mmCIF file of C-alpha atoms in Angstrom:
data_model
loop_
_atom_site.group_PDB
_atom_site.id
_atom_site.type_symbol
_atom_site.label_atom_id
_atom_site.label_comp_id
_atom_site.label_asym_id
_atom_site.label_seq_id
_atom_site.Cartn_x
_atom_site.Cartn_y
_atom_site.Cartn_z
ATOM 1 C CA MET A 662 6.023 -14.103 -14.749
ATOM 2 C CA HIS A 663 5.569 -10.687 -16.346
ATOM 3 C CA PRO A 664 6.105 -7.998 -13.668
ATOM 4 C CA ARG A 665 2.648 -6.569 -14.312
ATOM 5 C CA LEU A 666 1.086 -9.971 -13.675
ATOM 6 C CA SER A 667 3.149 -10.193 -10.504
ATOM 7 C CA ALA A 668 1.643 -6.837 -9.575
ATOM 8 C CA LEU A 669 -1.812 -8.299 -10.155
ATOM 9 C CA ALA A 670 -0.962 -11.277 -7.945
ATOM 10 C CA ALA A 671 0.171 -8.927 -5.175
ATOM 11 C CA LEU A 672 -2.919 -6.778 -5.678
ATOM 12 C CA ARG A 673 -5.153 -9.820 -5.087
ATOM 13 C CA LEU A 674 -3.497 -10.770 -1.797
ATOM 14 C CA THR A 675 -5.736 -10.143 1.206
ATOM 15 C CA ASP A 676 -3.207 -10.424 4.032
ATOM 16 C CA PRO A 677 -1.465 -7.065 4.534
ATOM 17 C CA GLU A 678 1.896 -8.551 5.477
ATOM 18 C CA GLU A 679 1.858 -10.891 2.486
ATOM 19 C CA LYS A 680 0.914 -8.003 0.191
ATOM 20 C CA VAL A 681 3.767 -5.899 1.562
ATOM 21 C CA ALA A 682 6.274 -8.740 1.116
ATOM 22 C CA ALA A 683 5.154 -9.475 -2.455
ATOM 23 C CA THR A 684 5.204 -5.795 -3.390
ATOM 24 C CA ARG A 685 8.673 -5.244 -1.978
ATOM 25 C CA ALA A 686 10.020 -8.378 -3.675
ATOM 26 C CA LEU A 687 8.577 -7.241 -7.008
ATOM 27 C CA ALA A 688 10.186 -3.817 -6.679
ATOM 28 C CA THR A 689 13.559 -5.436 -6.011
ATOM 29 C CA HIS A 690 13.113 -7.681 -9.057
ATOM 30 C CA ILE A 691 12.217 -4.907 -11.511
ATOM 31 C CA ALA A 692 15.017 -2.599 -10.324
ATOM 32 C CA SER A 693 17.419 -4.389 -12.690
ATOM 33 C CA GLU A 694 14.943 -5.514 -15.359
ATOM 34 C CA THR A 695 13.245 -3.761 -18.259
ATOM 35 C CA ILE A 696 9.492 -4.268 -18.330
ATOM 36 C CA ALA A 697 8.186 -5.458 -21.682
ATOM 37 C CA ASP A 698 5.331 -3.291 -22.966
ATOM 38 C CA ASP A 699 3.292 -6.165 -24.412
ATOM 39 C CA PRO A 700 -0.376 -6.344 -23.308
ATOM 40 C CA VAL A 701 -1.224 -8.498 -20.285
ATOM 41 C CA ARG A 702 -4.954 -7.862 -19.799
ATOM 42 C CA VAL A 703 -7.395 -10.732 -20.405
ATOM 43 C CA PRO A 704 -11.167 -11.026 -19.884
ATOM 44 C CA GLY A 705 -12.136 -11.725 -16.282
ATOM 45 C CA ASP A 706 -8.783 -10.741 -14.792
ATOM 46 C CA GLU A 707 -10.411 -8.277 -12.381
ATOM 47 C CA LEU A 708 -11.610 -11.148 -10.219
ATOM 48 C CA GLY A 709 -10.274 -10.682 -6.699
ATOM 49 C CA VAL A 710 -9.228 -7.051 -7.235
ATOM 50 C CA PRO A 711 -8.434 -5.567 -4.824
ATOM 51 C CA GLY A 712 -7.422 -8.061 -2.189
ATOM 52 C CA ARG A 713 -8.266 -6.715 1.261
ATOM 53 C CA PRO A 714 -8.545 -8.233 4.735
ATOM 54 C CA GLU A 715 -11.941 -8.616 6.412
ATOM 55 C CA ARG A 716 -10.907 -5.902 8.857
ATOM 56 C CA PRO A 717 -10.899 -2.969 9.087
ATOM 57 C CA LEU A 718 -14.634 -2.705 8.674
ATOM 58 C CA ARG A 719 -15.174 -0.287 5.779
ATOM 59 C CA VAL A 720 -17.723 2.442 6.431
ATOM 60 C CA SER A 721 -18.624 5.774 4.876
ATOM 61 C CA ALA A 722 -16.270 8.664 5.537
ATOM 62 C CA MET A 723 -18.969 10.264 7.707
ATOM 63 C CA ALA A 724 -19.202 7.125 9.873
ATOM 64 C CA VAL A 725 -15.515 6.901 10.752
ATOM 65 C CA GLY A 726 -15.017 7.443 14.489
ATOM 66 C CA LYS A 727 -13.421 10.519 16.011
ATOM 67 C CA ARG A 728 -9.637 10.614 15.950
ATOM 68 C CA SER A 729 -8.569 13.251 18.473
ATOM 69 C CA PRO A 730 -4.774 13.230 18.891
ATOM 70 C CA PHE A 731 -5.114 14.495 22.452
ATOM 71 C CA ASN A 732 -5.807 11.097 24.031
ATOM 72 C CA THR A 733 -4.077 7.753 23.561
ATOM 73 C CA GLU A 734 -6.894 5.908 21.796
ATOM 74 C CA GLY A 735 -7.587 8.910 19.582
ATOM 75 C CA ARG A 736 -3.938 9.014 18.500
ATOM 76 C CA ALA A 737 -4.041 5.300 17.768
ATOM 77 C CA ALA A 738 -7.177 5.820 15.665
ATOM 78 C CA LEU A 739 -5.412 8.656 13.817
ATOM 79 C CA VAL A 740 -2.346 6.494 13.115
ATOM 80 C CA HIS A 741 -4.679 3.681 12.034
ATOM 81 C CA SER A 742 -6.466 5.975 9.587
ATOM 82 C CA ILE A 743 -3.162 6.894 7.943
ATOM 83 C CA CYS A 744 -2.131 3.241 7.969
ATOM 84 C CA HIS A 745 -5.390 2.454 6.145
ATOM 85 C CA ILE A 746 -4.646 5.138 3.559
ATOM 86 C CA GLU A 747 -1.202 3.648 2.959
ATOM 87 C CA PHE A 748 -2.631 0.132 2.586
ATOM 88 C CA ASN A 749 -5.044 1.456 -0.018
ATOM 89 C CA ALA A 750 -2.180 3.330 -1.665
ATOM 90 C CA ILE A 751 -0.316 0.031 -2.152
ATOM 91 C CA ASN A 752 -3.347 -1.298 -3.994
ATOM 92 C CA LEU A 753 -3.714 1.907 -6.014
ATOM 93 C CA ALA A 754 -0.117 1.806 -7.217
ATOM 94 C CA LEU A 755 -0.225 -1.915 -8.018
ATOM 95 C CA ASP A 756 -3.476 -1.368 -9.892
ATOM 96 C CA ALA A 757 -2.006 1.513 -11.897
ATOM 97 C CA ALA A 758 0.907 -0.721 -12.900
ATOM 98 C CA TRP A 759 -1.251 -3.714 -13.823
ATOM 99 C CA ARG A 760 -4.445 -2.272 -15.258
ATOM 100 C CA TYR A 761 -3.449 -0.188 -18.255
ATOM 101 C CA ASP A 762 -1.942 -1.739 -21.378
ATOM 102 C CA GLY A 763 -0.155 0.431 -23.924
ATOM 103 C CA MET A 764 1.947 2.618 -21.623
ATOM 104 C CA PRO A 765 5.739 3.025 -21.768
ATOM 105 C CA ALA A 766 7.944 0.770 -19.635
ATOM 106 C CA ARG A 767 8.884 3.739 -17.466
ATOM 107 C CA TYR A 768 5.229 4.188 -16.475
ATOM 108 C CA TYR A 769 5.084 0.664 -15.064
ATOM 109 C CA GLN A 770 8.449 1.035 -13.352
ATOM 110 C CA ASP A 771 7.309 4.309 -11.766
ATOM 111 C CA TRP A 772 4.150 2.823 -10.270
ATOM 112 C CA LEU A 773 5.842 -0.323 -9.028
ATOM 113 C CA ARG A 774 8.387 1.887 -7.263
ATOM 114 C CA VAL A 775 5.526 3.900 -5.765
ATOM 115 C CA ALA A 776 3.903 0.661 -4.569
ATOM 116 C CA ASP A 777 7.155 -0.302 -2.856
ATOM 117 C CA GLU A 778 7.354 3.032 -1.037
ATOM 118 C CA GLU A 779 3.700 2.803 0.014
ATOM 119 C CA ALA A 780 4.470 -0.658 1.409
ATOM 120 C CA GLN A 781 7.332 0.839 3.402
ATOM 121 C CA HIS A 782 4.997 3.518 4.761
ATOM 122 C CA PHE A 783 2.410 0.938 5.796
ATOM 123 C CA THR A 784 5.093 -1.103 7.551
ATOM 124 C CA LEU A 785 6.371 1.899 9.522
ATOM 125 C CA LEU A 786 2.890 2.950 10.573
ATOM 126 C CA HIS A 787 1.718 -0.551 11.460
ATOM 127 C CA ALA A 788 4.819 -1.185 13.565
ATOM 128 C CA HIS A 789 4.211 2.102 15.383
ATOM 129 C CA LEU A 790 0.516 1.303 15.871
ATOM 130 C CA GLN A 791 1.478 -1.997 17.486
ATOM 131 C CA THR A 792 3.794 -0.227 19.956
ATOM 132 C CA MET A 793 0.707 1.751 20.976
ATOM 133 C CA GLY A 794 -1.246 -1.458 21.672
ATOM 134 C CA TRP A 795 -3.360 -1.733 18.507
ATOM 135 C CA ARG A 796 -3.153 -3.405 15.102
ATOM 136 C CA TYR A 797 -4.363 -2.615 11.608
ATOM 137 C CA GLY A 798 -8.039 -3.547 11.534
ATOM 138 C CA ASP A 799 -8.827 -2.531 15.114
ATOM 139 C CA PHE A 800 -10.604 0.641 13.952
ATOM 140 C CA THR A 801 -12.919 1.359 11.012
ATOM 141 C CA GLY A 802 -11.772 2.770 7.683
ATOM 142 C CA HIS A 803 -13.449 4.365 4.683
ATOM 143 C CA ASP A 804 -13.133 3.525 0.997
ATOM 144 C CA GLY A 805 -12.738 6.929 -0.646
ATOM 145 C CA LEU A 806 -9.455 6.248 -2.432
ATOM 146 C CA TRP A 807 -10.533 2.949 -3.944
ATOM 147 C CA SER A 808 -13.913 4.380 -4.939
ATOM 148 C CA MET A 809 -12.185 6.792 -7.334
ATOM 149 C CA CYS A 810 -10.005 3.934 -8.539
ATOM 150 C CA GLU A 811 -13.179 2.088 -9.538
ATOM 151 C CA LYS A 812 -14.610 5.114 -11.306
ATOM 152 C CA THR A 813 -11.466 5.566 -13.426
ATOM 153 C CA ARG A 814 -10.744 1.900 -14.130
ATOM 154 C CA ASP A 815 -11.305 2.319 -17.893
ATOM 155 C CA ASP A 816 -9.477 5.631 -18.354
ATOM 156 C CA VAL A 817 -5.804 5.960 -17.460
ATOM 157 C CA LEU A 818 -5.844 9.707 -18.118
ATOM 158 C CA ALA A 819 -8.655 10.190 -15.612
ATOM 159 C CA ARG A 820 -6.847 7.911 -13.148
ATOM 160 C CA MET A 821 -3.699 10.049 -13.277
ATOM 161 C CA ALA A 822 -5.729 13.243 -12.985
ATOM 162 C CA LEU A 823 -7.969 12.235 -10.114
ATOM 163 C CA VAL A 824 -6.015 9.816 -7.931
ATOM 164 C CA PRO A 825 -2.359 10.875 -7.567
ATOM 165 C CA ARG A 826 -2.697 14.545 -8.462
ATOM 166 C CA THR A 827 -6.041 15.073 -6.706
ATOM 167 C CA LEU A 828 -6.787 12.636 -3.872
ATOM 168 C CA GLU A 829 -3.176 11.827 -2.977
ATOM 169 C CA ALA A 830 -2.185 15.475 -3.330
ATOM 170 C CA ARG A 831 -4.636 16.217 -0.529
ATOM 171 C CA GLY A 832 -2.186 14.396 1.729
ATOM 172 C CA LEU A 833 0.423 17.037 0.949
ATOM 173 C CA ASP A 834 -1.966 19.616 2.393
ATOM 174 C CA ALA A 835 -3.182 17.594 5.365
ATOM 175 C CA THR A 836 0.088 16.163 6.670
ATOM 176 C CA PRO A 837 1.597 19.382 8.112
ATOM 177 C CA LEU A 838 -1.672 20.103 9.923
ATOM 178 C CA ILE A 839 -1.674 16.636 11.493
ATOM 179 C CA GLN A 840 1.975 16.991 12.445
ATOM 180 C CA ALA A 841 1.320 20.331 14.120
ATOM 181 C CA LYS A 842 -1.338 18.754 16.355
ATOM 182 C CA LEU A 843 0.898 15.818 17.220
ATOM 183 C CA LYS A 844 3.750 18.165 18.136
ATOM 184 C CA ARG A 845 1.396 19.924 20.542
ATOM 185 C CA VAL A 846 0.678 16.574 22.202
ATOM 186 C CA ASN A 847 4.451 16.074 22.576
ATOM 187 C CA THR A 848 4.358 12.477 23.843
ATOM 188 C CA PRO A 849 6.929 9.935 22.580
ATOM 189 C CA ASP A 850 4.347 8.131 20.442
ATOM 190 C CA ALA A 851 3.092 11.417 18.977
ATOM 191 C CA LEU A 852 6.609 12.577 18.115
ATOM 192 C CA ARG A 853 7.408 9.215 16.515
ATOM 193 C CA ALA A 854 4.300 9.618 14.361
ATOM 194 C CA VAL A 855 5.591 13.053 13.307
ATOM 195 C CA GLU A 856 8.881 11.451 12.226
ATOM 196 C CA ILE A 857 7.083 8.820 10.158
ATOM 197 C CA LEU A 858 4.918 11.487 8.551
ATOM 198 C CA ASP A 859 8.075 13.361 7.553
ATOM 199 C CA ILE A 860 9.132 10.298 5.559
ATOM 200 C CA ILE A 861 5.692 9.877 4.036
ATOM 201 C CA LEU A 862 5.410 13.548 3.038
ATOM 202 C CA ARG A 863 8.839 13.450 1.382
ATOM 203 C CA ASP A 864 7.905 10.383 -0.651
ATOM 204 C CA GLU A 865 4.384 11.527 -1.472
ATOM 205 C CA VAL A 866 5.731 14.653 -3.164
ATOM 206 C CA GLY A 867 7.449 12.277 -5.563
ATOM 207 C CA HIS A 868 4.336 10.163 -6.029
ATOM 208 C CA VAL A 869 2.204 13.179 -6.899
ATOM 209 C CA ALA A 870 4.962 14.348 -9.266
ATOM 210 C CA ILE A 871 4.749 10.991 -11.060
ATOM 211 C CA GLY A 872 0.999 11.466 -11.399
ATOM 212 C CA ASN A 873 1.539 14.959 -12.785
ATOM 213 C CA HIS A 874 4.125 13.696 -15.271
ATOM 214 C CA TRP A 875 1.947 10.926 -16.677
ATOM 215 C CA TYR A 876 -1.193 13.051 -16.705
ATOM 216 C CA ARG A 877 0.541 15.643 -18.847
ATOM 217 C CA TRP A 878 2.144 12.955 -21.013
ATOM 218 C CA LEU A 879 -1.266 11.402 -21.662
ATOM 219 C CA CYS A 880 -2.833 14.793 -22.423
ATOM 220 C CA GLU A 881 -0.055 15.548 -24.889
ATOM 221 C CA ARG A 882 -0.512 12.151 -26.528
ATOM 222 C CA ALA A 883 -4.237 12.816 -26.840
ATOM 223 C CA GLY A 884 -3.688 16.344 -28.130
ATOM 224 C CA ILE A 885 -5.625 18.040 -25.340
ATOM 225 C CA ASP A 886 -4.773 20.878 -22.973
ATOM 226 C CA ALA A 887 -3.956 19.441 -19.555
ATOM 227 C CA GLU A 888 -5.133 22.402 -17.500
ATOM 228 C CA ALA A 889 -8.361 22.850 -19.463
ATOM 229 C CA ALA A 890 -9.140 19.131 -19.277
ATOM 230 C CA TYR A 891 -8.750 18.857 -15.518
ATOM 231 C CA PRO A 892 -11.972 20.610 -14.357
ATOM 232 C CA GLU A 893 -13.911 18.649 -16.982
ATOM 233 C CA LEU A 894 -12.586 15.396 -15.494
ATOM 234 C CA VAL A 895 -13.426 16.576 -11.966
ATOM 235 C CA ALA A 896 -17.016 17.195 -13.036
ATOM 236 C CA ARG A 897 -17.361 14.000 -15.097
ATOM 237 C CA TYR A 898 -16.089 11.703 -12.341
ATOM 238 C CA GLU A 899 -17.515 13.722 -9.433
ATOM 239 C CA ALA A 900 -14.145 14.160 -7.767
ATOM 240 C CA PRO A 901 -14.161 15.962 -4.422
ATOM 241 C CA ARG A 902 -13.573 19.686 -4.465
ATOM 242 C CA LEU A 903 -10.375 20.712 -2.743
ATOM 243 C CA LYS A 904 -10.428 22.981 0.290
ATOM 244 C CA PRO A 905 -7.706 25.195 1.774
ATOM 245 C CA PRO A 906 -5.264 25.451 3.363
ATOM 246 C CA PHE A 907 -2.940 24.173 0.641
ATOM 247 C CA ASN A 908 0.691 23.170 0.998
ATOM 248 C CA LEU A 909 1.823 25.268 -1.944
ATOM 249 C CA GLU A 910 5.515 24.569 -1.356
ATOM 250 C CA ALA A 911 4.994 20.794 -1.539
ATOM 251 C CA ARG A 912 2.651 21.147 -4.498
ATOM 252 C CA THR A 913 5.276 23.209 -6.316
ATOM 253 C CA ARG A 914 7.865 20.477 -5.755
ATOM 254 C CA ALA A 915 5.321 17.925 -6.971
ATOM 255 C CA GLY A 916 5.134 19.692 -10.329
ATOM 256 C CA PHE A 917 1.947 21.746 -10.279
ATOM 257 C CA SER A 918 2.195 24.772 -12.557
ATOM 258 C CA ASP A 919 2.049 28.408 -11.451
ATOM 259 C CA GLU A 920 -1.370 28.684 -13.083
ATOM 260 C CA GLU A 921 -2.682 25.711 -11.130
ATOM 261 C CA LEU A 922 -1.339 27.077 -7.853
ATOM 262 C CA LYS A 923 -2.873 30.484 -8.552
ATOM 263 C CA ALA A 924 -6.217 28.824 -9.252
ATOM 264 C CA LEU A 925 -5.994 27.084 -5.877
ATOM 265 C CA GLY A 926 -5.415 30.409 -4.172
ATOM 266 C CA GLY A 927 -8.493 31.751 -5.878
ATOM 267 C CA GLY A 928 -10.646 28.777 -4.918
ATOM 268 C CA GLY A 929 -10.878 27.440 -8.473
ATOM 269 C CA PRO A 930 -11.102 23.843 -9.619
ATOM 270 C CA ALA A 931 -7.432 23.282 -10.353
ATOM 271 C CA PRO A 932 -5.611 20.505 -8.442
#
C-alpha cells in the first residue's frame, strides 16, 4: 500500500492505541523507503476522517473544566488536556501527509515523521496519566486544532500557515508556563510531567520548523511574499490572535524570522 494511503488508514482508526501502533509502524516502514509522488486522492476518501474514540466528550474550549495543577485531580485534568492535544496532533500530521497531492516526497516524509513523534508524546502522557489513576477519555476535550484542519482542508498553504506555525507554535509559548507551575507543585507526578514536557517542547520546535519550511516553500512556489501573506490568511480563516508571553528563543529555533519576532513583540499579527 502507498504510504500515504497507509496514513489515511491510520487516520481513520478510532482506538488510540491502534492509531499509535499503526502510525509508529508506518514511520518505521518509510524510514528506508522513498515515497512516490503520484496522486492518491479519490472522490469520497474523506469518509471516516478523522477517526476518534467516543470519549473524551468534545466540548467548546470555554466548557472545558478547570485544570488547576495544585490538586491531584486538577493535575490529571491538565495532563489529560495535553494528551488530547497530542492525540489530535497525530491526526493532524497524518492528515497533512495524506490530504495534499502534488507535494515533494520530503514533505510526506516530514509529516509522517512528525506523526510518529506525536504518537510517542501521546504514549508518554497516557502512561503517566494512568499512573495517576485516570485514562484518556476520563475528562472532556475541545476541538480547536481539528477545527482549523477542517477550515484549511482545500489549501495546503493555509494549512502550513495556520496549523503548525500558528496553533502548534502556541505550544512553544505555553509549555514553559505550565512547567513552571508544575515545578512549584513539586510532587513526583508533577515533576514527571515536567520531564515529559521537556521532550515534547524539544520535538515541537522541530515540528513548527517543518511547518515554517513548507509554508515558505509553498509561498515561493506561488510567487507570493510569505510574511505579507500571513496576516491575510489569519483574517481569511479566522485564526486566533496570538497573545504574549512568547517563547522567542524557541520560536527562533523553529525558524521564525527576525521581522516576525519583532512583530510579535509589538503585538502585530505575525506568527
